[in-house]
mmCIF file of C-alpha atoms in Angstrom:
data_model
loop_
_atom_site.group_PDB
_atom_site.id
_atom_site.type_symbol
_atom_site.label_atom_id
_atom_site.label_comp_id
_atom_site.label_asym_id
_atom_site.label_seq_id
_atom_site.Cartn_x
_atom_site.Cartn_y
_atom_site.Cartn_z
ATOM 1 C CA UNK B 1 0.000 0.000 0.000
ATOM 2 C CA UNK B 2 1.203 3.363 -0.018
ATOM 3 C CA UNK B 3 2.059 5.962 2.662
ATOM 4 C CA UNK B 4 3.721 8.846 3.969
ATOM 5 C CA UNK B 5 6.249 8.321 6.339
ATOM 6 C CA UNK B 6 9.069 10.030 8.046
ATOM 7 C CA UNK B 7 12.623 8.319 8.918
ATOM 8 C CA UNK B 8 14.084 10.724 11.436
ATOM 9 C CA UNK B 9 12.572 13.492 13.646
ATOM 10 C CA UNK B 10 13.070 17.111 11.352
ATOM 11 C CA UNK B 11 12.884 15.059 8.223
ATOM 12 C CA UNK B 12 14.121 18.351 5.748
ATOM 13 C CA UNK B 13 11.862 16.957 2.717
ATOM 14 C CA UNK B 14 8.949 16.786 4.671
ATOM 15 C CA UNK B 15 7.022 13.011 4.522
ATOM 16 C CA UNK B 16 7.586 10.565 1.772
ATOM 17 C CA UNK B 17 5.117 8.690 -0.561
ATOM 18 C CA UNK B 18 6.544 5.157 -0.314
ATOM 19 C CA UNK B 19 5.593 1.555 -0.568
ATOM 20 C CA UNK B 20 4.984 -0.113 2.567
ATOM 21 C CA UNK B 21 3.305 -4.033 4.079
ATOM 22 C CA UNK B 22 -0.393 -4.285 4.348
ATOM 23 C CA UNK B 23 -0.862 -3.843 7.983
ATOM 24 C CA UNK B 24 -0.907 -7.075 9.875
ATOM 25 C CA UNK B 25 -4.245 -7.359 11.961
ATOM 26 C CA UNK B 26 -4.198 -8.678 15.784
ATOM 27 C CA UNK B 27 -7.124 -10.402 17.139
ATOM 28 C CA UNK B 28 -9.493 -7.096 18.228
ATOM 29 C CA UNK B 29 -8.469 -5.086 15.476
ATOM 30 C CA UNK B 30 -10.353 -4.382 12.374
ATOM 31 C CA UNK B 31 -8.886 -3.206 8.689
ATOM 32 C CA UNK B 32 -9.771 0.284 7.405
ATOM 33 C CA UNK B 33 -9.397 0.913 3.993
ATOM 34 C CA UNK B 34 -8.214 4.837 4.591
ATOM 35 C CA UNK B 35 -10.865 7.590 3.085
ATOM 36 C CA UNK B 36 -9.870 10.446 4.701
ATOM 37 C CA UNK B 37 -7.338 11.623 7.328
ATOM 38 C CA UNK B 38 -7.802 14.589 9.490
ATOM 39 C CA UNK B 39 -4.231 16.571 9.952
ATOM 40 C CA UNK B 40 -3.387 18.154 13.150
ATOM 41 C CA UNK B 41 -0.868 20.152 15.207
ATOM 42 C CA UNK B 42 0.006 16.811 16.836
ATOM 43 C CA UNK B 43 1.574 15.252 13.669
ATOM 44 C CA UNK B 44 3.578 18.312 13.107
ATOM 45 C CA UNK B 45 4.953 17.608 16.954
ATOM 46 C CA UNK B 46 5.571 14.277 16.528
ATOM 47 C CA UNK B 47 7.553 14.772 13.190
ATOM 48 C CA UNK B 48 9.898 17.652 15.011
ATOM 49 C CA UNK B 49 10.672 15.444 17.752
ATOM 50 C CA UNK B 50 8.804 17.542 20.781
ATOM 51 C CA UNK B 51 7.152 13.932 22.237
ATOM 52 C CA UNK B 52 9.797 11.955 21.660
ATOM 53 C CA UNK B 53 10.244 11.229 25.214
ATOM 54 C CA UNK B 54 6.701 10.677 25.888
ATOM 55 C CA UNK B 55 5.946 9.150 22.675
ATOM 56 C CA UNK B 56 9.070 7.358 21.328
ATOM 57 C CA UNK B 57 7.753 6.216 17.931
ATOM 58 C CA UNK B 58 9.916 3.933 16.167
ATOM 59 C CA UNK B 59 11.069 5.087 12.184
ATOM 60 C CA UNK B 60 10.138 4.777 9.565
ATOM 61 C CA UNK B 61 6.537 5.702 11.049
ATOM 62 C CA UNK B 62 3.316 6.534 9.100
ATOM 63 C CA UNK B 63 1.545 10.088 10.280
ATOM 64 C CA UNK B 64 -1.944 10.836 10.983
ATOM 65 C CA UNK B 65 -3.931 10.469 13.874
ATOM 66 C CA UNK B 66 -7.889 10.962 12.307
ATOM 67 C CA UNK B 67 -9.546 8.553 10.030
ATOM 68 C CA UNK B 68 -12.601 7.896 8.593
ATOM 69 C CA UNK B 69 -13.181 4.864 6.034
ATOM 70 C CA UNK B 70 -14.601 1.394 5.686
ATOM 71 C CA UNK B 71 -13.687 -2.050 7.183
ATOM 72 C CA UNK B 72 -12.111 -4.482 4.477
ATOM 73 C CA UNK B 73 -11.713 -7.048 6.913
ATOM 74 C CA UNK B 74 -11.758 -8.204 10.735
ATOM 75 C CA UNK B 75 -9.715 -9.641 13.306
ATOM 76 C CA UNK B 76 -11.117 -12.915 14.655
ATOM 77 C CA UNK B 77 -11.957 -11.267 17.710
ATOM 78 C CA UNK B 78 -13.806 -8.745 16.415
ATOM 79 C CA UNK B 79 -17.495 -8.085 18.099
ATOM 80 C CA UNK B 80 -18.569 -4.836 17.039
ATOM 81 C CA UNK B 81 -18.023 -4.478 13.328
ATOM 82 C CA UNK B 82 -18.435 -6.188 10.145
ATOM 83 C CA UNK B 83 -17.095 -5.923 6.379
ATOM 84 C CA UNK B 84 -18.142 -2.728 4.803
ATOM 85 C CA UNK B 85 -19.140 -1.032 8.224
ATOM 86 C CA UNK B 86 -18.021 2.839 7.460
ATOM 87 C CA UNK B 87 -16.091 3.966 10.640
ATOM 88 C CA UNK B 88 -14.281 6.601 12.315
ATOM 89 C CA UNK B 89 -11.386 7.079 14.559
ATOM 90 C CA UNK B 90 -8.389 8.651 16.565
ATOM 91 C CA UNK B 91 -6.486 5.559 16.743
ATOM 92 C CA UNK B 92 -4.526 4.956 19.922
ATOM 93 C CA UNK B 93 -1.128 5.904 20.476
ATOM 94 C CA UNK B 94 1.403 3.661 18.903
ATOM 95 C CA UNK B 95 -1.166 2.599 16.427
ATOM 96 C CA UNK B 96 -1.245 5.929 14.445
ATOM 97 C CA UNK B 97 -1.181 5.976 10.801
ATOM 98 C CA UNK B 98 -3.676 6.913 8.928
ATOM 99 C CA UNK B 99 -1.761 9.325 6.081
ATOM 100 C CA UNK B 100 -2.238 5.450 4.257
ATOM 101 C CA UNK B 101 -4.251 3.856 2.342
ATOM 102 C CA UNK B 102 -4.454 1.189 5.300
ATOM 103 C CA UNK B 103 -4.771 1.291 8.508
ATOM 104 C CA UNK B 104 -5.344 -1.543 11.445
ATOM 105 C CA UNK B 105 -7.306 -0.099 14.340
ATOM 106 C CA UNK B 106 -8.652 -1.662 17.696
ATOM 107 C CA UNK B 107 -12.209 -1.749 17.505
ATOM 108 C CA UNK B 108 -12.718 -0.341 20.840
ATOM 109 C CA UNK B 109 -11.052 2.799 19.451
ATOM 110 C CA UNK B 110 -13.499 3.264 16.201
ATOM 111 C CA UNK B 111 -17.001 4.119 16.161
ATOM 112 C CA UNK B 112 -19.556 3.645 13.465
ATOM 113 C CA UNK B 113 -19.490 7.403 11.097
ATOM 114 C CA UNK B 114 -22.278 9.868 11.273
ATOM 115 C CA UNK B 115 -24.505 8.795 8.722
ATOM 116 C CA UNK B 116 -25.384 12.433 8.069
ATOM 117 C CA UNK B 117 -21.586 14.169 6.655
ATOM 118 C CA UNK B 118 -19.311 12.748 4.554
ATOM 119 C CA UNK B 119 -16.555 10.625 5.085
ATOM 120 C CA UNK B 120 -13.840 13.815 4.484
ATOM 121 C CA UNK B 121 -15.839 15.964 7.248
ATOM 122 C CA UNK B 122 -16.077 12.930 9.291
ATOM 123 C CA UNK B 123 -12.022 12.357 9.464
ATOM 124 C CA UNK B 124 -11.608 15.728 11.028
ATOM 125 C CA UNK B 125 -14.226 15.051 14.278
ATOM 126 C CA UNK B 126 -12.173 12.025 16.412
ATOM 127 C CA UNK B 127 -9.358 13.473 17.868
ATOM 128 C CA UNK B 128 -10.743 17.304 18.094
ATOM 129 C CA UNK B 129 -14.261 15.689 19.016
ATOM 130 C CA UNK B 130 -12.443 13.419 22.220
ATOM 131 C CA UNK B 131 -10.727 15.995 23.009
ATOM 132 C CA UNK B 132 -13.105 18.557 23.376
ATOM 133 C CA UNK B 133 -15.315 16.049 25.419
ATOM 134 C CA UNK B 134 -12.041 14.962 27.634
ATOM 135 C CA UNK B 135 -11.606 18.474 28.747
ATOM 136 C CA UNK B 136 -15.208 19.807 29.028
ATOM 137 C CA UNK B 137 -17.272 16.568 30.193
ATOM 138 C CA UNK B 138 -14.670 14.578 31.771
ATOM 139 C CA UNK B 139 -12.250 16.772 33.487
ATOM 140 C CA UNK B 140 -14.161 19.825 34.054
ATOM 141 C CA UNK B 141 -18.155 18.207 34.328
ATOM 142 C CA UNK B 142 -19.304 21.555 32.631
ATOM 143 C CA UNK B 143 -22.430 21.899 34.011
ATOM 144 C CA UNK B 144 -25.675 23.755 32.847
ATOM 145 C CA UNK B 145 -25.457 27.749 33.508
ATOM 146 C CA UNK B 146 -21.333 27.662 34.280
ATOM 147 C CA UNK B 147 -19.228 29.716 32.145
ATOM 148 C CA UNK B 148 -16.354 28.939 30.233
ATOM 149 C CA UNK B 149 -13.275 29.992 28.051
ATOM 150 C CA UNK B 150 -12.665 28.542 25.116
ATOM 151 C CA UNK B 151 -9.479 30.052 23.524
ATOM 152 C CA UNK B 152 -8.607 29.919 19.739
ATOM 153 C CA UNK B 153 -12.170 29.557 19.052
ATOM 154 C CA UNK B 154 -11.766 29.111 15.033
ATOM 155 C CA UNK B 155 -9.404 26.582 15.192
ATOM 156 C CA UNK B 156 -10.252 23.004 14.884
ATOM 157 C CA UNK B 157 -10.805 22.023 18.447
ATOM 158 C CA UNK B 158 -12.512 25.407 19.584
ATOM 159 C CA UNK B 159 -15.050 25.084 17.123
ATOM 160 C CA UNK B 160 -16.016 21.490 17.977
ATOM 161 C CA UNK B 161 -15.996 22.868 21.860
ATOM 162 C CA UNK B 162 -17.437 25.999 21.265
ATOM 163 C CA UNK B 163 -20.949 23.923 19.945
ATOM 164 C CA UNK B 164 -19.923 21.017 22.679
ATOM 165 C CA UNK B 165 -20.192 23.471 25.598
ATOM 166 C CA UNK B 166 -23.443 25.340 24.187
ATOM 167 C CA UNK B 167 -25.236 21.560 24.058
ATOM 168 C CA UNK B 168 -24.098 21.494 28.042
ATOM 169 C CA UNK B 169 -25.666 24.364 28.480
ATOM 170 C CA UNK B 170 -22.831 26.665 29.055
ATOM 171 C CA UNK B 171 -22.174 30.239 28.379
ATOM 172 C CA UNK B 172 -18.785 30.756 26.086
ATOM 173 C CA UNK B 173 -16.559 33.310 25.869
ATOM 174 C CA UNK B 174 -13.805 32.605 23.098
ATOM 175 C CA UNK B 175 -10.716 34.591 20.989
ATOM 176 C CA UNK B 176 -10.649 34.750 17.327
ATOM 177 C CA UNK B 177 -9.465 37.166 14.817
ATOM 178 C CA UNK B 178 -11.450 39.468 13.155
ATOM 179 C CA UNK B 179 -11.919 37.462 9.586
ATOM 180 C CA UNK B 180 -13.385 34.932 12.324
ATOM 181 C CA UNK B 181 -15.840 36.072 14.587
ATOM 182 C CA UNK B 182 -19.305 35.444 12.321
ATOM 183 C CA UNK B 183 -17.654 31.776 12.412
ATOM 184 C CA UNK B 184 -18.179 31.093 15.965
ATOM 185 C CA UNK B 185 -21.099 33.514 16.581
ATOM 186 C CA UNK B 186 -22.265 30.990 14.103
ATOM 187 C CA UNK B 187 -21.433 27.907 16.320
ATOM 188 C CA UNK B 188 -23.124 29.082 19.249
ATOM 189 C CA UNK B 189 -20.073 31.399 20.703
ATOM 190 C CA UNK B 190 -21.870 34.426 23.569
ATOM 191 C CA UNK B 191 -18.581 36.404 24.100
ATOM 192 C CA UNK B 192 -16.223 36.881 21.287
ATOM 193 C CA UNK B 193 -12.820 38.854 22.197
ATOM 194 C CA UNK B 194 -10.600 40.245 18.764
ATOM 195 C CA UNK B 195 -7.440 38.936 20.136
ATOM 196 C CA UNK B 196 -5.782 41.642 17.813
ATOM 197 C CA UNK B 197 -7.803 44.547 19.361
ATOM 198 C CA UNK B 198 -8.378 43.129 23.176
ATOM 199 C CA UNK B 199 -7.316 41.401 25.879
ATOM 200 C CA UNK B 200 -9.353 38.923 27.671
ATOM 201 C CA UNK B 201 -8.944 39.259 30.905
ATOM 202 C CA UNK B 202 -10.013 42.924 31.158
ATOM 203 C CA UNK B 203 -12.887 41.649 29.687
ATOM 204 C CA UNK B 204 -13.690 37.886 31.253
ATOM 205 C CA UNK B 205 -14.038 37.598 35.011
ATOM 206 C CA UNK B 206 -15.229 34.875 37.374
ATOM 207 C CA UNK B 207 -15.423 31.681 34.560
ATOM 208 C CA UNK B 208 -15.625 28.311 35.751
ATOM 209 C CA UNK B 209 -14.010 26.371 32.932
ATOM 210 C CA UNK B 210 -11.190 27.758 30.861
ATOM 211 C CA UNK B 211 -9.647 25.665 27.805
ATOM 212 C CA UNK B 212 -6.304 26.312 27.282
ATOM 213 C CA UNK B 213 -4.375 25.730 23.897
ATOM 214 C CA UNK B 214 -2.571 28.699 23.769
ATOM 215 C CA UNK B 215 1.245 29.633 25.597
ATOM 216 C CA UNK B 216 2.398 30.914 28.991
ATOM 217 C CA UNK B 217 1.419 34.016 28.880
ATOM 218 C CA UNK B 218 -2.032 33.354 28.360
ATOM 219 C CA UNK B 219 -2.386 30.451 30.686
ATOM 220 C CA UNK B 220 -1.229 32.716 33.367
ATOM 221 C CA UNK B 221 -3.937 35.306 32.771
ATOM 222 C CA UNK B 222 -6.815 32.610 31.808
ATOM 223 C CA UNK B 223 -5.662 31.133 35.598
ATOM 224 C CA UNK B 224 -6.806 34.929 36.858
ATOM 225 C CA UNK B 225 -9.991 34.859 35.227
ATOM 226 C CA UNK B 226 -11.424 31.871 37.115
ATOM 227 C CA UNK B 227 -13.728 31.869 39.992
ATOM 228 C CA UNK B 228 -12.535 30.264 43.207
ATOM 229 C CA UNK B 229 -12.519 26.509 42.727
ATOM 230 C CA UNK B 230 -12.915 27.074 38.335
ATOM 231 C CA UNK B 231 -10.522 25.113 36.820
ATOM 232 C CA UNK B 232 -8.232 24.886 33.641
ATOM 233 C CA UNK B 233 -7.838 22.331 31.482
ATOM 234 C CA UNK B 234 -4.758 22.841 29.149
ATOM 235 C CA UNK B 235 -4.536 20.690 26.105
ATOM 236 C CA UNK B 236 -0.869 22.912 25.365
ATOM 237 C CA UNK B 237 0.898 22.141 28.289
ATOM 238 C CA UNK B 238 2.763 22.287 30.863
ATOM 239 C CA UNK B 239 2.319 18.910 31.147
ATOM 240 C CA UNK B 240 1.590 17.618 34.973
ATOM 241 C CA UNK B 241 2.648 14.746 37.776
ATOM 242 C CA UNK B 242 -0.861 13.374 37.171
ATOM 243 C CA UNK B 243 0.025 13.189 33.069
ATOM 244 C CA UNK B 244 2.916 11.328 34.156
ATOM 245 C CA UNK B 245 1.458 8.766 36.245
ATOM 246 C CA UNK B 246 -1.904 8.413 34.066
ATOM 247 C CA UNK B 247 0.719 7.990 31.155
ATOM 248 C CA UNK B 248 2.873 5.097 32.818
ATOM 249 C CA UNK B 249 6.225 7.477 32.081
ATOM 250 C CA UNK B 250 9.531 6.761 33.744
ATOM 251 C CA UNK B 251 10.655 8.271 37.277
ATOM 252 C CA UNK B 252 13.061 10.300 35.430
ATOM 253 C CA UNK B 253 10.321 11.716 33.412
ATOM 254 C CA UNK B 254 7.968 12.452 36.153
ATOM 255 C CA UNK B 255 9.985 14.350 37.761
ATOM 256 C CA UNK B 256 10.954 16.004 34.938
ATOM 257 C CA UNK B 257 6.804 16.924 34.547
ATOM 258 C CA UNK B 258 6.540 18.160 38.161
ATOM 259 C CA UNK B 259 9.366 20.575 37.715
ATOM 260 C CA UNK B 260 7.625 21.876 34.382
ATOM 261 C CA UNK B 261 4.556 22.176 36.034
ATOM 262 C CA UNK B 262 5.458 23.659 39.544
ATOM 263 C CA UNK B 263 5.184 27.451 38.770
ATOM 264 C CA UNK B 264 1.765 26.980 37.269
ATOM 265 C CA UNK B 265 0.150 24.781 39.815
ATOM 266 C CA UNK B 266 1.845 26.659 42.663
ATOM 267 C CA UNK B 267 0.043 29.881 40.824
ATOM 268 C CA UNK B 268 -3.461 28.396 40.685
ATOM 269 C CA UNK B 269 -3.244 27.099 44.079
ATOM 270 C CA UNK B 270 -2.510 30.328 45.209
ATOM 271 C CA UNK B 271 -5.484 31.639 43.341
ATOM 272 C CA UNK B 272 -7.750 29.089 44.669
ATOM 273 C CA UNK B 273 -8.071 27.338 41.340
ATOM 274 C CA UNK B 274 -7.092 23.892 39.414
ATOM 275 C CA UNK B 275 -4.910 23.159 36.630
ATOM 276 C CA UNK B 276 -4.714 20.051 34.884
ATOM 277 C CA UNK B 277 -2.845 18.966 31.825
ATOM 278 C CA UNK B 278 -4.792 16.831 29.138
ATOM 279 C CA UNK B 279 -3.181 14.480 26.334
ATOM 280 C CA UNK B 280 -6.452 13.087 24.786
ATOM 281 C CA UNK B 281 -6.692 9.144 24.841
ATOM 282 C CA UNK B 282 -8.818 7.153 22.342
ATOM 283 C CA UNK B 283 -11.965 5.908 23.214
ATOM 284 C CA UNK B 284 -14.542 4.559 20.477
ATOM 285 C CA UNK B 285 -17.260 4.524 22.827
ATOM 286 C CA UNK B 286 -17.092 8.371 23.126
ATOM 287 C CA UNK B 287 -16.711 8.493 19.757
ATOM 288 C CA UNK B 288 -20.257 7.024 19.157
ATOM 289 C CA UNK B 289 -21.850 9.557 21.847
ATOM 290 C CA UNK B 290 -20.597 12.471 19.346
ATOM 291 C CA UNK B 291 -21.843 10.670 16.697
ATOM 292 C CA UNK B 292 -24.752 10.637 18.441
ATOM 293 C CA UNK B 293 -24.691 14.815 18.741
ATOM 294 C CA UNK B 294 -23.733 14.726 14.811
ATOM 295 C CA UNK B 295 -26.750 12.592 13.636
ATOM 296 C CA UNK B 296 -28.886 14.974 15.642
ATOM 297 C CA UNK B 297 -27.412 18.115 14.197
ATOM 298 C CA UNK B 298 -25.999 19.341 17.885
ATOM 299 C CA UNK B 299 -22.538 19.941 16.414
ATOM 300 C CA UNK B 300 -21.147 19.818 12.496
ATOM 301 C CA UNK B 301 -17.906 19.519 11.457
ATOM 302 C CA UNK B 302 -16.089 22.719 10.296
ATOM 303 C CA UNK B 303 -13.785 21.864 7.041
ATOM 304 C CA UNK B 304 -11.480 24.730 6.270
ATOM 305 C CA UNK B 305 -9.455 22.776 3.024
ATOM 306 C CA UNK B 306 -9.470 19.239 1.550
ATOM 307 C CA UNK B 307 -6.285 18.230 -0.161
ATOM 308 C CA UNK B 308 -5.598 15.051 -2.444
ATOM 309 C CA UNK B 309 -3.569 12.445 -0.696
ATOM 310 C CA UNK B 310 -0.246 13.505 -2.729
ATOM 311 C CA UNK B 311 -0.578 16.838 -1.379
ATOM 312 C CA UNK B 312 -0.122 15.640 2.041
ATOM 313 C CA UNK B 313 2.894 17.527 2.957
ATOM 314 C CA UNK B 314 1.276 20.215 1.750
ATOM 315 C CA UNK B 315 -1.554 20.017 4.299
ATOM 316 C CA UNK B 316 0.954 19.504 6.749
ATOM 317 C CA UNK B 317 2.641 22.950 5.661
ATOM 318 C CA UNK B 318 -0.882 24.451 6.170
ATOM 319 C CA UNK B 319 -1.782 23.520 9.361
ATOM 320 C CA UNK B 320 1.321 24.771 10.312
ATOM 321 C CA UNK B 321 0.697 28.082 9.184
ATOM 322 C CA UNK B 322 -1.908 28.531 11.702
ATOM 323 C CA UNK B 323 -4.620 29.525 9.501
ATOM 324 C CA UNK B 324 -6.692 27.029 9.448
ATOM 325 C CA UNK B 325 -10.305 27.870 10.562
ATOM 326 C CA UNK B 326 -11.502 24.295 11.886
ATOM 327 C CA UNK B 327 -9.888 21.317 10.392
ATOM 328 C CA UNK B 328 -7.244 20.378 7.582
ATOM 329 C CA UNK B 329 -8.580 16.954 5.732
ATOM 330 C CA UNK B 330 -6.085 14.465 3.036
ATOM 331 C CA UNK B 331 -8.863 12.805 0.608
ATOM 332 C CA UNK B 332 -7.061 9.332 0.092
ATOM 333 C CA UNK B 333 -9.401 6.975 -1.249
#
């Protein structure tokens, strides 16, 4: 089949199309010929080497952490799916891949696709979509009348929480640029700041929930914004002691994550307020309560460019760039 793949960390050419094995299928895990592949900031980090430590991929390694496309054949443990099922996925980590025209996934990490959007729009929901429901249903339990921060709301996992926290019942605040701000208004967005022209937290006070993706300096001021008790949840880092242990890392490494983490906790304990540090996971049975909230018309998918599977590094390039408004898709099959 073929596939991009890197060989090194900093490859200089970018990926490269090559000829690779079939993958081999293990008993749970269920072939997916490749339709579409969501890009994301997370592929770019892999390929420079930031995880490494975390994540130490072996090369030559195959890309891409969204898919969408159908089963071509099962594993003989295989309960949930059949030949020809169309499915969708953030495979787990270590099982990546999907910039291919193959891809072997564990079954409990796929979910049937929304019947209702195509199979392109439907490669760039998993990993935006889990993570968006990690942070705001899991680790904050966004409740009905709270109020929360989404920052970056145009990008591809603030406009999948943006329309997540409105269906909790939330009020959102959220940064965009000016080209932007009809986008989210449009998906449900209450506050909207002109990062360009204002700052946040003269404007935002008291929030319950704040969703970090952006650097430092903004953590530090979306820590003052909270209410006593509010909590952040930063999908950009620093990464924390409970990362580590969740994550199974190394003692060397975990102490490496409470030293990174120190000033910021030590800040929003002193402000009365929690930090935590999430690296989404992969969960197909979260997968099929979005699809749920897609087949209902809660949330769509926002699609900013679709490029053809030999245009893959140049997708990459883009979502690099930052301009992106939602997600980057690669139409392989």
């Amino acid at each position: 089949m073929k596939a991009f793949i890197i060989k090194s960390y900093k490859p200089k050419d970018g990926m490269t199309l090559v000829e690779v094995p079939e993958p081999k299928l293990q008993e749970n895990d269920i072939l997916v010929k490749v339709s579409a592949a969501g890009v994301n900031l997370l592929d770019s980090k892999i390929k420079s080497g930031e995880f490494k430590a975390m994540l130490p991929y072996k090369m030559p390694l195959i890309l891409g952490h969204d898919v969408a496309g159908v089963v071509v054949k099962t594993g003989s443990g295989v309960k949930k799916f059949k030949i020809g099922d169309e499915v969708y996925s953030r495979p787990a980590d270590f099982k990546i891949g999907t910039f291919a025209e193959f891809i072997a996934i564990n079954e409990n990490d796929a979910a049937l696709k929304p019947t209702t959007i195509s199979m392109e729009e439907a490669a760039s929901i998993p990993l935006v979509g889990l993570t968006a429901w990690q942070a705001l249903v899991e680790k904050a339990a966004l409740k009905k009348g709270q109020k929360v921060f989404i920052q970056a709301g145009s990008g591809g996992v603030g406009t999948f929480a943006i329309q997540l926290a409105k269906h909790l019942g939330a009020t959102v605040a959220t940064t965009t640029s000016t080209t932007n701000i009809e986008l989210v208004k449009s998906l449900g967005a209450d506050i909207v700041i002109d990062y360009k022209k204002e700052d946040f937290e003269t404007i935002l006070k008291n929030y319950d929930v704040v969703l970090n993706s952006q650097d430092a300096v903004n953590l530090e001021k979306s820590l003052r914004i909270l209410k006593p008790g509010g909590k952040l949840i930063s999908i950009s880092g620093p990464p924390d002691p409970e990362f580590a242990k969740e994550f199974r890392l190394n003692t060397v490494l975990k102490i490496v994550m409470f030293f990174l983490s120190y000033s910021t906790k030590k800040k929003a304990k002193r402000l009365g307020v929690y930090y935590s540090f999430l690296f989404m996971k992969a969960s197909g049975e979260q997968l099929h309560q979005i699809t749920e909230l897609i087949n209902s018309g809660i949330i769509r998918p926002v699609v900013d460019k679709v490029f053809p599977f030999n245009k893959a590094n140049d997708a990459m390039t883009y979502v690099e760039s930052g301009r992106a408004k939602g997600k980057v898709v690669i139409k392989v099959n």
